[in-house]
Short mmCIF file of the C-alpha atoms (twelve columns), coordinates in Angstrom:
data_MODEL
# 
_entry.id   MODEL 
# 
loop_
_atom_site.group_PDB 
_atom_site.id 
_atom_site.type_symbol 
_atom_site.label_atom_id 
_atom_site.label_alt_id 
_atom_site.label_comp_id 
_atom_site.label_asym_id 
_atom_site.label_seq_id 
_atom_site.Cartn_x 
_atom_site.Cartn_y 
_atom_site.Cartn_z 
_atom_site.pdbx_PDB_model_num 
ATOM 1   C CA . GLU A 1   28.846  1.740   4.037  1 
ATOM 2   C CA . PRO A 2   28.767  -2.026  4.694  1 
ATOM 3   C CA . TYR A 3   31.276  -3.409  7.157  1 
ATOM 4   C CA . ALA A 4   34.077  -5.202  5.298  1 
ATOM 5   C CA . ILE A 5   34.138  -8.943  6.027  1 
ATOM 6   C CA . ALA A 6   37.035  -11.076 4.850  1 
ATOM 7   C CA . LEU A 7   35.558  -14.468 5.749  1 
ATOM 8   C CA . GLU A 8   35.179  -16.812 2.789  1 
ATOM 9   C CA . SER A 9   31.662  -16.980 1.330  1 
ATOM 10  C CA . ASP A 10  31.209  -20.725 1.785  1 
ATOM 11  C CA . VAL A 11  31.447  -20.124 5.549  1 
ATOM 12  C CA . LYS A 12  29.937  -16.628 5.800  1 
ATOM 13  C CA . ASP A 13  26.765  -17.553 3.893  1 
ATOM 14  C CA . VAL A 14  25.831  -20.634 5.949  1 
ATOM 15  C CA . SER A 15  22.544  -20.079 7.788  1 
ATOM 16  C CA . VAL A 16  21.107  -21.857 10.824 1 
ATOM 17  C CA . ARG A 17  17.721  -22.744 12.260 1 
ATOM 18  C CA . ARG A 18  16.187  -20.971 15.252 1 
ATOM 19  C CA . ASP A 19  15.591  -24.230 17.119 1 
ATOM 20  C CA . PHE A 20  19.290  -25.012 16.704 1 
ATOM 21  C CA . MET A 21  20.190  -21.615 18.200 1 
ATOM 22  C CA . ARG A 22  17.853  -22.164 21.142 1 
ATOM 23  C CA . ILE A 23  19.414  -25.539 21.927 1 
ATOM 24  C CA . HIS A 24  23.023  -24.397 21.578 1 
ATOM 25  C CA . TYR A 25  22.891  -20.783 22.772 1 
ATOM 26  C CA . GLY A 26  19.660  -20.434 24.751 1 
ATOM 27  C CA . GLY A 27  16.649  -18.176 24.457 1 
ATOM 28  C CA . ASN A 28  13.414  -19.192 22.750 1 
ATOM 29  C CA . HIS A 29  11.897  -19.664 19.301 1 
ATOM 30  C CA . GLN A 30  10.165  -16.296 18.865 1 
ATOM 31  C CA . SER A 31  11.574  -13.286 20.728 1 
ATOM 32  C CA . THR A 32  13.533  -10.736 18.740 1 
ATOM 33  C CA . PHE A 33  15.701  -10.163 21.815 1 
ATOM 34  C CA . PRO A 34  15.593  -13.482 23.719 1 
ATOM 35  C CA . ALA A 35  16.708  -13.647 27.331 1 
ATOM 36  C CA . ILE A 36  19.783  -15.852 27.716 1 
ATOM 37  C CA . SER A 37  20.278  -17.668 31.012 1 
ATOM 38  C CA . GLU A 38  23.464  -17.332 33.046 1 
ATOM 39  C CA . GLU A 39  24.081  -21.033 32.452 1 
ATOM 40  C CA . ASN A 40  24.006  -20.629 28.675 1 
ATOM 41  C CA . TYR A 41  26.031  -17.425 28.800 1 
ATOM 42  C CA . THR A 42  28.704  -19.124 30.905 1 
ATOM 43  C CA . LYS A 43  28.781  -22.056 28.493 1 
ATOM 44  C CA . THR A 44  28.968  -20.087 25.226 1 
ATOM 45  C CA . GLY A 45  30.209  -16.616 26.145 1 
ATOM 46  C CA . HIS A 46  27.424  -15.071 24.049 1 
ATOM 47  C CA . ARG A 47  24.357  -13.247 25.340 1 
ATOM 48  C CA . ASN A 48  23.103  -10.316 23.245 1 
ATOM 49  C CA . PHE A 49  21.251  -11.872 20.314 1 
ATOM 50  C CA . MET A 50  18.833  -10.110 17.962 1 
ATOM 51  C CA . TYR A 51  16.611  -11.989 15.500 1 
ATOM 52  C CA . PRO A 52  14.756  -9.574  13.161 1 
ATOM 53  C CA . ASN A 53  12.454  -10.911 10.445 1 
ATOM 54  C CA . LEU A 54  11.952  -9.303  7.067  1 
ATOM 55  C CA . VAL A 55  8.145   -9.245  7.065  1 
ATOM 56  C CA . GLN A 56  7.936   -7.132  10.207 1 
ATOM 57  C CA . ASN A 57  11.260  -5.365  9.660  1 
ATOM 58  C CA . PRO A 58  11.819  -5.197  5.885  1 
ATOM 59  C CA . GLU A 59  14.887  -2.955  6.226  1 
ATOM 60  C CA . SER A 60  16.788  -5.454  8.380  1 
ATOM 61  C CA . PRO A 61  20.274  -6.363  7.126  1 
ATOM 62  C CA . MET A 62  20.086  -9.083  4.474  1 
ATOM 63  C CA . ILE A 63  23.798  -9.250  3.674  1 
ATOM 64  C CA . PRO A 64  26.454  -9.669  6.395  1 
ATOM 65  C CA . GLY A 65  27.908  -6.295  7.330  1 
ATOM 66  C CA . ALA A 66  25.124  -4.261  5.686  1 
ATOM 67  C CA . PRO A 67  23.325  -1.495  7.626  1 
ATOM 68  C CA . GLY A 68  19.635  -1.692  8.451  1 
ATOM 69  C CA . LEU A 69  16.666  -0.311  10.355 1 
ATOM 70  C CA . PHE A 70  14.700  -1.818  13.230 1 
ATOM 71  C CA . LEU A 71  11.067  -0.893  13.900 1 
ATOM 72  C CA . ASN A 72  9.146   -1.123  17.159 1 
ATOM 73  C CA . ALA A 73  5.743   -0.002  18.401 1 
ATOM 74  C CA . ALA A 74  7.059   1.820   21.457 1 
ATOM 75  C CA . GLY A 75  4.229   4.350   21.696 1 
ATOM 76  C CA . ARG A 76  6.692   7.202   21.257 1 
ATOM 77  C CA . SER A 77  9.875   7.925   19.332 1 
ATOM 78  C CA . ALA A 78  13.001  5.823   19.699 1 
ATOM 79  C CA . ARG A 79  14.787  8.803   21.240 1 
ATOM 80  C CA . GLU A 80  12.107  9.062   23.932 1 
ATOM 81  C CA . SER A 81  11.818  5.324   24.452 1 
ATOM 82  C CA . GLU A 82  13.318  3.576   27.446 1 
ATOM 83  C CA . VAL A 83  13.204  0.005   26.147 1 
ATOM 84  C CA . LYS A 84  15.812  -2.231  27.779 1 
ATOM 85  C CA . TRP A 85  17.439  -3.372  24.548 1 
ATOM 86  C CA . ALA A 86  17.986  0.083   23.076 1 
ATOM 87  C CA . SER A 87  21.706  0.143   23.824 1 
ATOM 88  C CA . GLY A 88  24.726  -2.071  23.447 1 
ATOM 89  C CA . THR A 89  26.022  -4.306  20.684 1 
ATOM 90  C CA . TYR A 90  24.070  -7.308  19.380 1 
ATOM 91  C CA . LYS A 91  24.778  -10.417 17.377 1 
ATOM 92  C CA . VAL A 92  22.220  -10.060 14.589 1 
ATOM 93  C CA . LEU A 93  20.789  -13.113 12.830 1 
ATOM 94  C CA . THR A 94  18.192  -12.044 10.264 1 
ATOM 95  C CA . ARG A 95  15.369  -14.400 9.378  1 
ATOM 96  C CA . LEU A 96  15.631  -14.834 5.605  1 
ATOM 97  C CA . GLY A 97  13.192  -17.763 5.398  1 
ATOM 98  C CA . THR A 98  10.925  -19.866 7.605  1 
ATOM 99  C CA . HIS A 99  13.828  -21.705 9.263  1 
ATOM 100 C CA . ASP A 100 16.645  -19.692 7.726  1 
ATOM 101 C CA . PHE A 101 18.643  -17.339 9.980  1 
ATOM 102 C CA . LEU A 102 21.931  -15.832 8.800  1 
ATOM 103 C CA . TYR A 103 24.526  -14.184 11.053 1 
ATOM 104 C CA . MET A 104 25.019  -10.595 9.873  1 
ATOM 105 C CA . GLY A 105 27.606  -9.348  12.355 1 
ATOM 106 C CA . GLU A 106 27.900  -7.284  15.533 1 
ATOM 107 C CA . TYR A 107 25.517  -4.319  15.462 1 
ATOM 108 C CA . GLU A 108 25.021  -1.103  17.366 1 
ATOM 109 C CA . ILE A 109 21.382  0.008   17.604 1 
ATOM 110 C CA . ARG A 110 20.769  3.754   17.825 1 
ATOM 111 C CA . PRO A 111 17.545  5.816   17.936 1 
ATOM 112 C CA . ALA A 112 16.321  7.670   14.854 1 
ATOM 113 C CA . ASP A 113 13.211  9.569   13.730 1 
ATOM 114 C CA . SER A 114 9.945   7.633   13.757 1 
ATOM 115 C CA . LEU A 115 8.379   6.293   10.579 1 
ATOM 116 C CA . THR A 116 6.231   8.996   8.978  1 
ATOM 117 C CA . ARG A 117 2.648   8.486   7.865  1 
ATOM 118 C CA . ALA A 118 3.765   8.436   4.220  1 
ATOM 119 C CA . GLU A 119 6.553   5.965   4.960  1 
ATOM 120 C CA . TRP A 120 4.050   3.690   6.691  1 
ATOM 121 C CA . THR A 121 1.562   3.738   3.803  1 
ATOM 122 C CA . ASP A 122 4.425   3.066   1.372  1 
ATOM 123 C CA . GLN A 123 5.186   -0.245  3.088  1 
ATOM 124 C CA . ALA A 124 4.045   -3.539  1.584  1 
ATOM 125 C CA . PRO A 125 0.528   -4.642  2.636  1 
ATOM 126 C CA . ALA A 126 1.988   -7.813  4.181  1 
ATOM 127 C CA . MET A 127 4.186   -5.746  6.473  1 
ATOM 128 C CA . ARG A 128 1.379   -3.401  7.549  1 
ATOM 129 C CA . ASN A 129 -1.047  -6.275  8.073  1 
ATOM 130 C CA . ARG A 130 1.469   -8.163  10.186 1 
ATOM 131 C CA . TRP A 131 2.057   -5.201  12.469 1 
ATOM 132 C CA . SER A 132 -1.661  -4.495  12.875 1 
ATOM 133 C CA . THR A 133 -2.488  -8.146  13.553 1 
ATOM 134 C CA . LYS A 134 0.348   -8.696  16.024 1 
ATOM 135 C CA . LEU A 135 -0.324  -5.465  17.901 1 
ATOM 136 C CA . ALA A 136 -3.975  -6.474  18.313 1 
ATOM 137 C CA . LYS A 137 -3.126  -9.907  19.718 1 
ATOM 138 C CA . LYS A 138 0.231   -9.780  21.461 1 
ATOM 139 C CA . ASP A 139 0.991   -8.548  24.948 1 
ATOM 140 C CA . TRP A 140 3.725   -6.309  23.517 1 
ATOM 141 C CA . GLY A 141 1.016   -4.494  21.556 1 
ATOM 142 C CA . ARG A 142 -0.602  -3.249  24.741 1 
ATOM 143 C CA . ILE A 143 0.882   0.258   24.562 1 
ATOM 144 C CA . THR A 144 -0.492  0.793   21.061 1 
ATOM 145 C CA . ARG A 145 -3.921  -0.564  22.035 1 
ATOM 146 C CA . THR A 146 -3.878  1.599   25.163 1 
ATOM 147 C CA . ARG A 147 -3.077  4.752   23.211 1 
ATOM 148 C CA . ILE A 148 -5.888  4.076   20.747 1 
ATOM 149 C CA . GLY A 149 -8.349  3.216   23.512 1 
ATOM 150 C CA . LEU A 150 -7.494  6.314   25.547 1 
ATOM 151 C CA . ARG A 151 -7.709  8.506   22.454 1 
ATOM 152 C CA . ARG A 152 -11.302 7.343   22.006 1 
ATOM 153 C CA . GLN A 153 -12.148 7.972   25.642 1 
ATOM 154 C CA . LEU A 154 -10.429 11.343  26.003 1 
ATOM 155 C CA . LYS A 155 -11.196 12.675  22.492 1 
ATOM 156 C CA . ARG A 156 -7.539  13.739  22.243 1 
ATOM 157 C CA . ASN A 157 -4.061  12.241  22.195 1 
ATOM 158 C CA . PRO A 158 -3.202  10.830  25.624 1 
ATOM 159 C CA . THR A 159 -0.088  11.977  27.439 1 
ATOM 160 C CA . TRP A 160 2.645   9.458   28.123 1 
ATOM 161 C CA . ALA A 161 1.834   9.686   31.846 1 
ATOM 162 C CA . GLU A 162 -1.775  8.723   31.080 1 
ATOM 163 C CA . VAL A 163 -0.616  5.791   28.957 1 
ATOM 164 C CA . GLU A 164 1.725   4.568   31.694 1 
ATOM 165 C CA . ALA A 165 -1.010  4.870   34.315 1 
ATOM 166 C CA . ALA A 166 -3.424  2.878   32.145 1 
ATOM 167 C CA . THR A 167 -0.905  0.078   31.574 1 
ATOM 168 C CA . GLU A 168 -0.637  -0.366  35.337 1 
ATOM 169 C CA . THR A 169 -4.316  -1.333  35.499 1 
ATOM 170 C CA . ALA A 170 -5.957  -4.609  34.493 1 
ATOM 171 C CA . GLN A 171 -7.344  -3.033  31.314 1 
ATOM 172 C CA . LYS A 172 -5.498  -4.399  28.268 1 
ATOM 173 C CA . PHE A 173 -7.782  -2.826  25.626 1 
ATOM 174 C CA . THR A 174 -8.205  -6.177  23.907 1 
ATOM 175 C CA . TYR A 175 -11.320 -4.858  22.150 1 
ATOM 176 C CA . ILE A 176 -9.046  -2.768  19.917 1 
ATOM 177 C CA . THR A 177 -8.940  -4.660  16.619 1 
ATOM 178 C CA . ALA A 178 -6.337  -5.020  13.901 1 
ATOM 179 C CA . SER A 179 -8.530  -2.775  11.750 1 
ATOM 180 C CA . ASP A 180 -8.556  -0.096  14.471 1 
ATOM 181 C CA . ILE A 181 -4.774  -0.258  14.668 1 
ATOM 182 C CA . SER A 182 -4.335  -0.127  10.907 1 
ATOM 183 C CA . LYS A 183 -6.536  2.973   10.688 1 
ATOM 184 C CA . ALA A 184 -4.590  4.695   13.482 1 
ATOM 185 C CA . PHE A 185 -1.310  4.165   11.630 1 
ATOM 186 C CA . ASP A 186 -2.846  5.195   8.304  1 
ATOM 187 C CA . LYS A 187 -3.981  8.473   9.894  1 
ATOM 188 C CA . GLY A 188 -0.586  9.098   11.469 1 
ATOM 189 C CA . GLU A 189 -2.026  8.869   14.988 1 
ATOM 190 C CA . GLU A 190 0.344   5.973   15.669 1 
ATOM 191 C CA . ARG A 191 3.885   5.751   14.332 1 
ATOM 192 C CA . LEU A 192 6.529   3.049   14.516 1 
ATOM 193 C CA . ALA A 193 9.718   3.985   16.338 1 
ATOM 194 C CA . VAL A 194 12.914  3.497   14.330 1 
ATOM 195 C CA . TRP A 195 16.432  2.487   15.321 1 
ATOM 196 C CA . THR A 196 19.400  2.409   12.962 1 
ATOM 197 C CA . MET A 197 21.482  -0.760  12.801 1 
ATOM 198 C CA . LYS A 198 25.192  -0.285  12.102 1 
ATOM 199 C CA . CYS A 199 27.589  -3.204  11.788 1 
ATOM 200 C CA . VAL A 200 30.681  -2.495  13.899 1 
ATOM 201 C CA . GLY A 201 32.316  -5.920  13.800 1 
ATOM 202 C CA . TYR A 202 32.081  -9.508  12.644 1 
ATOM 203 C CA . ASP A 203 32.877  -12.485 14.880 1 
ATOM 204 C CA . GLU A 204 34.490  -14.890 12.423 1 
ATOM 205 C CA . GLN A 205 35.061  -17.552 15.060 1 
ATOM 206 C CA . PHE A 206 31.386  -17.435 16.048 1 
ATOM 207 C CA . GLN A 207 30.314  -18.051 12.438 1 
ATOM 208 C CA . ARG A 208 32.853  -20.860 12.054 1 
ATOM 209 C CA . ASP A 209 31.487  -22.417 15.240 1 
ATOM 210 C CA . LEU A 210 27.941  -22.143 13.859 1 
ATOM 211 C CA . VAL A 211 28.941  -23.892 10.638 1 
ATOM 212 C CA . ARG A 212 30.646  -26.716 12.510 1 
ATOM 213 C CA . GLN A 213 27.820  -27.094 15.021 1 
ATOM 214 C CA . ILE A 214 24.966  -26.927 12.500 1 
ATOM 215 C CA . THR A 215 26.679  -29.524 10.308 1 
ATOM 216 C CA . ASP A 216 26.949  -31.947 13.223 1 
ATOM 217 C CA . TRP A 217 23.435  -31.096 14.450 1 
ATOM 218 C CA . VAL A 218 21.784  -31.675 11.067 1 
ATOM 219 C CA . ALA A 219 23.619  -34.981 10.664 1 
ATOM 220 C CA . SER A 220 22.387  -36.208 14.061 1 
ATOM 221 C CA . HIS A 221 18.822  -34.829 13.883 1 
ATOM 222 C CA . PHE A 222 18.091  -35.370 10.193 1 
ATOM 223 C CA . PRO A 223 20.054  -38.488 9.204  1 
ATOM 224 C CA . GLY A 224 18.078  -38.827 5.978  1 
ATOM 225 C CA . GLY A 225 19.157  -35.362 4.888  1 
ATOM 226 C CA . ALA A 226 15.577  -33.988 4.728  1 
ATOM 227 C CA . VAL A 227 15.907  -30.710 6.612  1 
ATOM 228 C CA . ALA A 228 14.147  -27.443 5.816  1 
ATOM 229 C CA . PHE A 229 16.154  -24.220 5.777  1 
# 
């Protein structure tokens, strides 16, 4: 069930830009879970931000208070994963457009069963292509590339200990291509870990602050009114 939010729609539905959030609250332009400096945390009182996008995470909340799912290539299930962000409550701002991020509420993230082979192949081609491409190029795709590379070398599925040992070497398995990764997911050799997203609160004052701040920021940065959201 969606979390009930009483805030009026003309405030609740106002979105912001990611560059605005970086300037006012810290972090960077790209990370889903950006690191916030002590200076910014002291200034704003806010630290745990989460910025999912709908191409990579199509089941992210799209309406404030709605539940959702978060996907990650952790190399094992969410329940087995030890990623740093897998606990706590986060302020979720979903990317609805190129520069369009909307505050959804305060969310708890909890581990669930991994995406099945059938669930993966049922996803839109754009989603699957994005994951395969990013995992081939990005540093955070190293675990997936390592698992695929070791599987070729060992002629079997590598153990987690073998994967961890390999990631401690200089080998980053950059020869593993997006096509290799796509095939591994299509075969069910690789699976995306899944976390549930449950809205447990809504910071009305935070959203009101965003509306006030973005209005002033747009007026000062785009005096002609030509701003993309």
